[in-house]
Tab-separated table of C-alpha atoms in Angstrom:
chain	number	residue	atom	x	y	z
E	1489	UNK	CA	32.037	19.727	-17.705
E	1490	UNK	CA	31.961	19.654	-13.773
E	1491	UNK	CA	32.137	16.744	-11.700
E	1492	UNK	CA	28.683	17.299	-10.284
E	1493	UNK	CA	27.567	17.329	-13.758
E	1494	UNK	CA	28.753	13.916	-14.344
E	1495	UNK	CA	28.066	12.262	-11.031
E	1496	UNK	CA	24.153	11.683	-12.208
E	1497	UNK	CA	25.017	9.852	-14.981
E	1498	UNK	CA	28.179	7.989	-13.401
E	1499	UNK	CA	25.811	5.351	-12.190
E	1500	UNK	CA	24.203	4.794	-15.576
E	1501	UNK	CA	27.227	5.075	-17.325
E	1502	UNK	CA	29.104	1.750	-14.817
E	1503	UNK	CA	25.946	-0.825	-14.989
E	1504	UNK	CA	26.284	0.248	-18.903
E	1505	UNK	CA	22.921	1.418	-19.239
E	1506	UNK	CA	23.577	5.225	-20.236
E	1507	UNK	CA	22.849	6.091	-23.418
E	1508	UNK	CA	25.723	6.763	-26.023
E	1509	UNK	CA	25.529	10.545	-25.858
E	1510	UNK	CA	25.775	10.256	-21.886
E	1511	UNK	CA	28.896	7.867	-22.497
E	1512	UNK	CA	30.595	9.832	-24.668
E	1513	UNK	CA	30.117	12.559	-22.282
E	1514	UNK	CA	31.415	10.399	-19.082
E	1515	UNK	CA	34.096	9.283	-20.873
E	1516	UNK	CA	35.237	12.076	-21.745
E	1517	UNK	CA	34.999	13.879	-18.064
E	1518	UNK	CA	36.511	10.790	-16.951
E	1519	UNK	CA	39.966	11.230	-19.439
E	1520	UNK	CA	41.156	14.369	-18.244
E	1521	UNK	CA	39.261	13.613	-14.203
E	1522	UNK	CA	41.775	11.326	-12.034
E	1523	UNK	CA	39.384	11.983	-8.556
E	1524	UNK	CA	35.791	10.870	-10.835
E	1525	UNK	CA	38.312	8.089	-12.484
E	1526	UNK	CA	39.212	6.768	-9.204
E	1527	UNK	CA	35.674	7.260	-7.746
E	1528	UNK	CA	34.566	5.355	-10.657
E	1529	UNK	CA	36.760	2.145	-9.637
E	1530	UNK	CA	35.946	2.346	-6.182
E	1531	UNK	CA	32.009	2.084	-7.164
E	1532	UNK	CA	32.702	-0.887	-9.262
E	1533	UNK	CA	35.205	-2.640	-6.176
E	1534	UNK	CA	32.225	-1.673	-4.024
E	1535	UNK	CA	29.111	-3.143	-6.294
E	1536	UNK	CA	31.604	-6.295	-6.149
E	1537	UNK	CA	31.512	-5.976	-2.121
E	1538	UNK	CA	27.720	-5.533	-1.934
E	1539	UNK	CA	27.762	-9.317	-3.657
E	1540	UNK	CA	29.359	-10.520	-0.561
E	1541	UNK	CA	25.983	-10.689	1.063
E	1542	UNK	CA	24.549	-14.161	1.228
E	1543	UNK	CA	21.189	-14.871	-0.235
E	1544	UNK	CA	18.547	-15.341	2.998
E	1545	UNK	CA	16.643	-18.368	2.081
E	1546	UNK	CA	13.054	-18.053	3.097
E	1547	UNK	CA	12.234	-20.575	5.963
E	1548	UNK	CA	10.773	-24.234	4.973
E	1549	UNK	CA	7.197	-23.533	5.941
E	1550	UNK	CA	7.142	-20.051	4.323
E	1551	UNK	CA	4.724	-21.575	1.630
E	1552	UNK	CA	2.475	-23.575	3.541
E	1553	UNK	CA	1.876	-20.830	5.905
E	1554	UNK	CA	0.918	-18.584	3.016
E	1555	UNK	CA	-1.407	-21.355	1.737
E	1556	UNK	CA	-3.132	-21.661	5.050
E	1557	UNK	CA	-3.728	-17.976	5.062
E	1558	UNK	CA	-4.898	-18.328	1.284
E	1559	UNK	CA	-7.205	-20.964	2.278
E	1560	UNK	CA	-8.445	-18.543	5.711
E	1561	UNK	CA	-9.611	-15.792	3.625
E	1562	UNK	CA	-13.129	-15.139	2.702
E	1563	UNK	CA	-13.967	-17.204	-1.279
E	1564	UNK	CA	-15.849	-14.655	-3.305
E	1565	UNK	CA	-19.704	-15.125	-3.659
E	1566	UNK	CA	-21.520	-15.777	-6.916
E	1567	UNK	CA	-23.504	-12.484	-7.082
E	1568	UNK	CA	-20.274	-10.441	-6.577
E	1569	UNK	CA	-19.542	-9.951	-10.285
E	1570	UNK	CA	-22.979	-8.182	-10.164
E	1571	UNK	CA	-21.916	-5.689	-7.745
E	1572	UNK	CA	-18.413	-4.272	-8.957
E	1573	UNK	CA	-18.691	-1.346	-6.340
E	1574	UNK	CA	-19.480	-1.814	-2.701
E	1575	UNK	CA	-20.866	1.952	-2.353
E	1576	UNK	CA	-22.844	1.339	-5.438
E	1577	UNK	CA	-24.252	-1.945	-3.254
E	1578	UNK	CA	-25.030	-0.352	-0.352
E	1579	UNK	CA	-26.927	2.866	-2.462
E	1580	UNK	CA	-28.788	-0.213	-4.369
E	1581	UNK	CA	-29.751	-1.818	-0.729
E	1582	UNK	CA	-31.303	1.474	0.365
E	1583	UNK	CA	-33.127	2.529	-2.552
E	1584	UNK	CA	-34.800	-1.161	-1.890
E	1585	UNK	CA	-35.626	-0.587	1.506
E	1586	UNK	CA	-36.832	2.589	1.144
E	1587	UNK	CA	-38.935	1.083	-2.206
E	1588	UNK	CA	-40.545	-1.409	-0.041
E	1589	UNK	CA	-41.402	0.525	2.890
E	1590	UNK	CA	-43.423	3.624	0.669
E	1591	UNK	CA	-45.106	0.300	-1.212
E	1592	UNK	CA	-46.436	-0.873	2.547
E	1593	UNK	CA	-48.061	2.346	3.351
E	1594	UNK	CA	-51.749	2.830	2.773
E	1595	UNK	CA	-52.309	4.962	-0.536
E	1596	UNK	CA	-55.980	6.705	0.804
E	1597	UNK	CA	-54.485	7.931	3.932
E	1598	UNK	CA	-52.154	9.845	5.380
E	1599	UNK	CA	-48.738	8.255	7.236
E	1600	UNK	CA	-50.312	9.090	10.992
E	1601	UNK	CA	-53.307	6.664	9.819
E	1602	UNK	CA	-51.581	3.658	9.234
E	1603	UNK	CA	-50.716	2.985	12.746
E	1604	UNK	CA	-53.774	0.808	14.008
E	1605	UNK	CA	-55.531	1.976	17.302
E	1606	UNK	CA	-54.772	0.962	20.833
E	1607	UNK	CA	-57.661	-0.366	23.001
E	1608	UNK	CA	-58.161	2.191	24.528
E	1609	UNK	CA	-59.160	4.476	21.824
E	1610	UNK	CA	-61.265	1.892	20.447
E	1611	UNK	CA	-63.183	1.777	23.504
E	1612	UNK	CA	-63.696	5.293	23.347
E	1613	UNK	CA	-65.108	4.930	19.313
E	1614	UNK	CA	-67.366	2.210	20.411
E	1615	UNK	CA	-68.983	4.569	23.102
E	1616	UNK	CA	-69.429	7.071	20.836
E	1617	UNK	CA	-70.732	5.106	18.289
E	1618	UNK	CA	-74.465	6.163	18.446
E	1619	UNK	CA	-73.314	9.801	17.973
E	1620	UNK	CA	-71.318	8.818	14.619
E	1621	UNK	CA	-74.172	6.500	13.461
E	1622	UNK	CA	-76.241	10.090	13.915
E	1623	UNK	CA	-73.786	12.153	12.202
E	1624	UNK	CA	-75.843	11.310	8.418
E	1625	UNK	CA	-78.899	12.153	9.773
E	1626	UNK	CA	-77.507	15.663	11.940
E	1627	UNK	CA	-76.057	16.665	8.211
E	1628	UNK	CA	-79.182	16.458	6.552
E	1629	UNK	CA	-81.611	17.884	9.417
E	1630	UNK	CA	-83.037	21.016	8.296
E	1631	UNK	CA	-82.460	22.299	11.854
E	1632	UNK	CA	-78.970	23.088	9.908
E	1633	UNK	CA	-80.613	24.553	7.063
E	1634	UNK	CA	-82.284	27.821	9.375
E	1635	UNK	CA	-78.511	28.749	10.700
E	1636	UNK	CA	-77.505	32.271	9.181
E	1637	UNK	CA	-75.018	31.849	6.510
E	1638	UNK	CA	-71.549	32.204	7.279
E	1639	UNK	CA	-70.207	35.649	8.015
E	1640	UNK	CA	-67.500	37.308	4.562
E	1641	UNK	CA	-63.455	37.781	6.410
E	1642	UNK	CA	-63.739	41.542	4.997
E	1643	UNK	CA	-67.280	42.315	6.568
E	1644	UNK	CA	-66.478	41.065	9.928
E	1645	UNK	CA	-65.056	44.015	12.050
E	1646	UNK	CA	-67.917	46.537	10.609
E	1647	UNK	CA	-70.916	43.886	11.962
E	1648	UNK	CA	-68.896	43.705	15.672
E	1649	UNK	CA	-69.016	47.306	15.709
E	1650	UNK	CA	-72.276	48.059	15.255
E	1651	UNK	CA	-73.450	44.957	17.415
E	1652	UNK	CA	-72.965	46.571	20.876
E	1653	UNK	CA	-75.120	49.645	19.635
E	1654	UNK	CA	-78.163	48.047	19.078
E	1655	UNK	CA	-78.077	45.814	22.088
E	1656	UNK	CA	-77.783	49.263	24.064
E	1657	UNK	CA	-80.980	51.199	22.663
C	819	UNK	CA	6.516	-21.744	-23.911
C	820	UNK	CA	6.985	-19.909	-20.606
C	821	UNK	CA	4.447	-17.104	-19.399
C	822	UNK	CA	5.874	-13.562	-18.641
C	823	UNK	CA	4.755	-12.669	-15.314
C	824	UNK	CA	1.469	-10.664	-16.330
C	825	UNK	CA	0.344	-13.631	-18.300
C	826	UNK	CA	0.578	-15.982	-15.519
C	827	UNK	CA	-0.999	-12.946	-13.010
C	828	UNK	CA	-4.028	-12.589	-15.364
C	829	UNK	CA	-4.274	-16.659	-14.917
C	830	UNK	CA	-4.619	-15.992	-11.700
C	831	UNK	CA	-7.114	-13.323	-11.708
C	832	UNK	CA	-9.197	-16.058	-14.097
C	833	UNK	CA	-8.907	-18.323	-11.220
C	834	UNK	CA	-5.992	-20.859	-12.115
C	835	UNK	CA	-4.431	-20.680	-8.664
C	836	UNK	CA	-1.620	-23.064	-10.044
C	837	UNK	CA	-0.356	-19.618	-11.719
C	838	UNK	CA	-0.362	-18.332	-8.511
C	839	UNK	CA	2.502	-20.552	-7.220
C	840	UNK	CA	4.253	-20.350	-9.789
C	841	UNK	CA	4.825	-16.787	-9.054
C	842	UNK	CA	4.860	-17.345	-5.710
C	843	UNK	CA	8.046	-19.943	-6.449
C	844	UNK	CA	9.891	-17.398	-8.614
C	845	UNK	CA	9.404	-14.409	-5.886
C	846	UNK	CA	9.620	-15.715	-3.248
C	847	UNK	CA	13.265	-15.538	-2.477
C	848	UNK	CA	13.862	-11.979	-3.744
C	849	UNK	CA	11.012	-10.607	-1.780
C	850	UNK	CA	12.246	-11.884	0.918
C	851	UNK	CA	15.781	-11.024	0.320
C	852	UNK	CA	14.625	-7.247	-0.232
C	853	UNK	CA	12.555	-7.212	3.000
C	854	UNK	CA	15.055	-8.794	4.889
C	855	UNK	CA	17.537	-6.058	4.015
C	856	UNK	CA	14.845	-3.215	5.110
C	857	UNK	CA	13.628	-4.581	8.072
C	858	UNK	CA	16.786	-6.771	9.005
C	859	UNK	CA	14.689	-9.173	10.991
C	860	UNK	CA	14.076	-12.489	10.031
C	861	UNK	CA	10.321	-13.071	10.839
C	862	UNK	CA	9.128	-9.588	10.425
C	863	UNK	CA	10.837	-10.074	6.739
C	864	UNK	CA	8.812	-13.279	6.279
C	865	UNK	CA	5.424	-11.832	7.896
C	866	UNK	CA	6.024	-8.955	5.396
C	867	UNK	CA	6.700	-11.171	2.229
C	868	UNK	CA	3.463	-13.056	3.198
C	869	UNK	CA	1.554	-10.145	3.449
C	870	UNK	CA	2.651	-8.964	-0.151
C	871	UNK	CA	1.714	-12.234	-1.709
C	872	UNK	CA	-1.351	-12.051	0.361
C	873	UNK	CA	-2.420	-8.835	-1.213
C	874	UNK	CA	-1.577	-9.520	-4.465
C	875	UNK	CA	-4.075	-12.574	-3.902
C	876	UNK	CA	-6.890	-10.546	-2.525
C	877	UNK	CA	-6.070	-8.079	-5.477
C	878	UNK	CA	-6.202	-10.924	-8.747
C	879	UNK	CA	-9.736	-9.716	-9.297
C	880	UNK	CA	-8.641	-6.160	-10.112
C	881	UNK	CA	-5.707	-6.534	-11.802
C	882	UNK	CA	-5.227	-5.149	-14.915
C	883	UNK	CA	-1.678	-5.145	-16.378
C	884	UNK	CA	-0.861	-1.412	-16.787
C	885	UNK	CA	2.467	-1.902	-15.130
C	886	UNK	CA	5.553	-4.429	-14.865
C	887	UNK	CA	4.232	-7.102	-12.428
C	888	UNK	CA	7.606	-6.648	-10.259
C	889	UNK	CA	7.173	-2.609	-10.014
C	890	UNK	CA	3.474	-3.853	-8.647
C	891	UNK	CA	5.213	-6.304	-6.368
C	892	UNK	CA	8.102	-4.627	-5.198
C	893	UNK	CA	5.965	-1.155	-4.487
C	894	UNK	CA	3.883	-2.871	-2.014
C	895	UNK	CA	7.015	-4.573	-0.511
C	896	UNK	CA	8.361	-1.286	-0.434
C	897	UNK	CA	5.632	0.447	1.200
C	898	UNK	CA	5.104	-2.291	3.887
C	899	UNK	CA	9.046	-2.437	4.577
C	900	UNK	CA	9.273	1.596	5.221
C	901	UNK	CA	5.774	1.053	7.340
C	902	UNK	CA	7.467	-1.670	9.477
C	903	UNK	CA	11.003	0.239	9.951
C	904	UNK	CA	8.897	3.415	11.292
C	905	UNK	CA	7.037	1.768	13.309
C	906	UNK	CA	9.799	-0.146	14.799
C	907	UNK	CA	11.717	3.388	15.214
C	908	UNK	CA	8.683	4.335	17.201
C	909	UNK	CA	8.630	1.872	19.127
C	910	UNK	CA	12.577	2.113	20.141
C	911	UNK	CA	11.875	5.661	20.808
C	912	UNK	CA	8.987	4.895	23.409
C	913	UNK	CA	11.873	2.087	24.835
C	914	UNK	CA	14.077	4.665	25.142
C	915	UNK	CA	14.840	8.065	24.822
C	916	UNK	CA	18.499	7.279	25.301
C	917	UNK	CA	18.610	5.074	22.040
C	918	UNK	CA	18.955	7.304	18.532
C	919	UNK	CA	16.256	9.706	17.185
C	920	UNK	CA	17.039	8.455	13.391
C	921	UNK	CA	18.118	4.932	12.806
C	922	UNK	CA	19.075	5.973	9.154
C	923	UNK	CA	21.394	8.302	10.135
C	924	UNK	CA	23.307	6.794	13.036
C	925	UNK	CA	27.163	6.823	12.403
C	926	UNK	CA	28.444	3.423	11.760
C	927	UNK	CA	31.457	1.947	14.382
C	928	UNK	CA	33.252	0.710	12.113
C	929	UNK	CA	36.392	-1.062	13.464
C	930	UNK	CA	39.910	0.022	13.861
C	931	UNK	CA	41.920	-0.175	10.503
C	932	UNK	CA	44.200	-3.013	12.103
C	933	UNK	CA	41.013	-4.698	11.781
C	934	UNK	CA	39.623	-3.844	8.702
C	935	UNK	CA	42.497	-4.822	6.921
C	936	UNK	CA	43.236	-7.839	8.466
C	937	UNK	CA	43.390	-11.229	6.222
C	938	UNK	CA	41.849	-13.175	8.327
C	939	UNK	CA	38.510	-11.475	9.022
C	940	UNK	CA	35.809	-13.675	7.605
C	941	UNK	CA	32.887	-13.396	5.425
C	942	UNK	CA	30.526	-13.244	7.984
C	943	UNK	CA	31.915	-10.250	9.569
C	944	UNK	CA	32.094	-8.541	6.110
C	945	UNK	CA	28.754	-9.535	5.351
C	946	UNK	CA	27.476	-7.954	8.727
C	947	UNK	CA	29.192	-4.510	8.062
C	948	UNK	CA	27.589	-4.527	4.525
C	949	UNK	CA	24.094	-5.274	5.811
C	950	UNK	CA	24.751	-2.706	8.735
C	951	UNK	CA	25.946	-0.165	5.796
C	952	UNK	CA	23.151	-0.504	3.849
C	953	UNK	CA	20.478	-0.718	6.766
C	954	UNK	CA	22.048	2.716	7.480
C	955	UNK	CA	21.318	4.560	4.595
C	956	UNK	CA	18.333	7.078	4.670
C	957	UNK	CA	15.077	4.981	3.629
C	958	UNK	CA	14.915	6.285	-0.610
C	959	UNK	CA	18.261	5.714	-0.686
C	960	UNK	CA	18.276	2.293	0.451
C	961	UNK	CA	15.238	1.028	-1.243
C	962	UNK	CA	17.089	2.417	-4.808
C	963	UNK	CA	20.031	0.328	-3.736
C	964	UNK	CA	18.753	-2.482	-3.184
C	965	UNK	CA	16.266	-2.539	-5.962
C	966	UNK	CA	19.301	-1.345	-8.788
C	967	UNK	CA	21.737	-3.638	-7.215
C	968	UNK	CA	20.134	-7.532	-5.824
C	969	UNK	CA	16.866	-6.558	-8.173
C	970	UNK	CA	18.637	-5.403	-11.135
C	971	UNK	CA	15.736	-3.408	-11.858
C	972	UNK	CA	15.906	-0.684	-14.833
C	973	UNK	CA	15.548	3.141	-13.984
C	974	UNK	CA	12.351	3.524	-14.900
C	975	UNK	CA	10.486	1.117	-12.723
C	976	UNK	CA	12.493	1.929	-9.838
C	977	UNK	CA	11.363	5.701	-10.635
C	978	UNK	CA	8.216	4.522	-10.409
C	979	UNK	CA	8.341	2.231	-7.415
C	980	UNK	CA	9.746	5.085	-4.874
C	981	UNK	CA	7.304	7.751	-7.126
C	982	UNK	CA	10.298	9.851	-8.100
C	983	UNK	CA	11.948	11.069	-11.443
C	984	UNK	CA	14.499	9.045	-13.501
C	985	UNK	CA	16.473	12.202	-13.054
C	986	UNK	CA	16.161	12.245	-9.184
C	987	UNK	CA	16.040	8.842	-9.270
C	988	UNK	CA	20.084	8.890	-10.689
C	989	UNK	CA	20.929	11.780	-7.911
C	990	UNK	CA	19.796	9.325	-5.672
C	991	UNK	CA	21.658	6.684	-6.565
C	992	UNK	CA	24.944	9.064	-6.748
C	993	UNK	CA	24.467	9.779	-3.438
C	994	UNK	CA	23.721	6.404	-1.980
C	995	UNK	CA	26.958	4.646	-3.355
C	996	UNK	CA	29.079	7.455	-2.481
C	997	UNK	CA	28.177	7.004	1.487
C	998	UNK	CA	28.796	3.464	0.853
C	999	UNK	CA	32.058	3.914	-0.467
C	1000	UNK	CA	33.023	5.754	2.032
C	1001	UNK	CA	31.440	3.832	4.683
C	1002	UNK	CA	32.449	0.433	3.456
C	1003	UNK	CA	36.276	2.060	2.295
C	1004	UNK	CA	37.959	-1.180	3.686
C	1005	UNK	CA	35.956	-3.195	2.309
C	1006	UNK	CA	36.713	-2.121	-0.971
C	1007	UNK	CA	40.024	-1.145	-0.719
C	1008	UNK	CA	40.734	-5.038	0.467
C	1009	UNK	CA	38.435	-7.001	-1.439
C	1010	UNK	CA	38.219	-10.476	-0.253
C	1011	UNK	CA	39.712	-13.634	-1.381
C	1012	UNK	CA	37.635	-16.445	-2.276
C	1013	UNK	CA	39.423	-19.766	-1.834
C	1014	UNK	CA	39.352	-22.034	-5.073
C	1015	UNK	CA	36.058	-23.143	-6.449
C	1016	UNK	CA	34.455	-20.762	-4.336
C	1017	UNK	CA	34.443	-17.633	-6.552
C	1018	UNK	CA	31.455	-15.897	-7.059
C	1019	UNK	CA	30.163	-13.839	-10.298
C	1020	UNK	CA	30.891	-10.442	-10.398
């Protein structure tokens, strides 16, 4: 076995956490390797070293400042346990909205009715009132009756043609 | 009976806040410990520890134990401590152009042998060339450090913390003791004598 080979588990094998296959395998590198045997002791002198560091002691307010941000931020409402998604309350808010406003429209009529007259248009209905107070009687004169029936779409273009003809002779 | 730490975080997310504190006591030194090593500043360590117990607050309503609470703890710490350190680079950079691209990479001055080996040089001074060591190491490298060696944290959850392999993980690790043993080679080849009743646990 290499020494590259052995270097991963070196670690694992020092804070005794390798497993007895990977032990038996360092260990045995580790016999016939004086540099990996030495490199080994130096990692344990230096793990000793990195305990030299003093512990940093959080400062004396550290908990009451937390607390006061605890206490800043916003307390949940009751009806949030209704609404586990904030997407799914927004969709939910729209669909209402949109519910509400079709409900408010007038079922009879189109949309571009519902929109009341301004005063000057109803000026212009009132003095033309007399004219849509006649429009019953105009539909059932008989005056209406004696006007030729309507013209057929196919027939149309031979009757224009011979039109001119007879007005000639 | 005492509460492992997803007990007393599912307390919280029930609404005993009085869990909450008690996590916040047991914590609350490591954290800042850890973030103090990344970020090597004081009050950016403690607005950072703050922050972590902040969102761990905000986050009691969604928690669901499919973790270790610390690899849940410690990843946020971790993510906010590399967030800080970059944006501190960039603002050094816009400082100065003269100052180093890469604070992870910068060569360490370390003294003159005479020094280094000299009897008399106190803890403090030791303890400033360990911190400046470790502060030097790339970013992975130091977060695997300091969570395998002040966090004693198994393999796996530090795997998990810096999103890595166990395997890659170990490489890692390799890697990041050799440059301290090299770096930190006085150090270790003069450990230092602790005067009586002042030893401390190895």
């Amino acid at each position: 076995m290499k020494c590259e080979d052995v270097s991963k588990e070196l670690i694992a094998y020092l804070d005794r956490r390798a497993s007895s296959a990977e032990r038996t395998m360092v260990e045995g590198h580790l016999a016939k390797c004086a540099a990996c045997r030495s490199r080994a002791e130096d990692f344990r002198k230096l793990w000793n070293v990195l305990d030299e560091v003093p512990v940093h002691e959080p400062s004396f307010g550290f908990d009451a400042r937390l607390r006061q941000r605890i206490a800043a931020e916003p307390r949940p409402r009751w009806f949030t346990w209704l609404v586990p998604q904030p997407r799914l309350a927004l969709s939910m808010a729209l669909l209402v909205a949109l519910s509400i406003w079709m409900a408010r429209l007038p079922k009879d009529q189109p949309a571009s009715f519902a929109t009341a007259p301004s005063e000057e248009e109803q000026f212009q209905m009132i003095d033309h009132l007399g004219v849509l107070e006649n429009l019953d009687v105009l539909t059932k004169s008989d005056v209406l009756s004696e006007l030729p029936p309507p013209t057929q779409p196919e027939q149309a273009p031979a009757q224009d043609e011979a039109a001119p003809k007879g007005d000639g002779g | 009976m005492t509460r492992s730490d997803v007990q007393l975080m599912l307390d919280v997310k029930a609404g005993d806040d009085a869990s909450f504190d008690l996590l916040l006591q047991k914590y609350r030194t490591p954290l800042v410990n850890f973030l103090y090593r990344m970020v090597r500043d004081t009050a950016t360590a403690e607005d950072l520890a703050q922050e972590v117990f902040l969102r761990v607050y905000r986050a009691r309503k969604q928690y669901s134990p499919s973790a270790k609470f610390t690899t849940w703890l410690f990843r946020i710490a971790t993510n906010l401590a590399l967030n800080s350190v970059r944006d501190n680079r960039y603002r050094q950079m816009q400082v100065s152009l003269d100052l180093p691209a890469d604070e992870d990479v910068a060569p360490i001055q370390i003294p003159a042998r005479e020094m280094r080996i000299d009897e008399h040089m106190v803890e403090r001074d030791r303890a400033q060339m360990i911190r400046r060591a470790v502060a030097a190491l790339p970013e992975k490298q130091r977060v695997a450090v300091l969570l395998h060696k002040y966090e004693e944290m198994d393999y796996g959850e530090i795997a998990k913390i810096l999103d890595c392999s166990e395997s890659a993980l170990k490489s890692l690790l390799f890697r990041a003791y050799e440059t301290l043993r090299v770096q930190l080679a006085p150090l270790v080849a003069q450990p230092v004598v602790h005067r009586a009743g002042e030893g401390r646990p190895t």
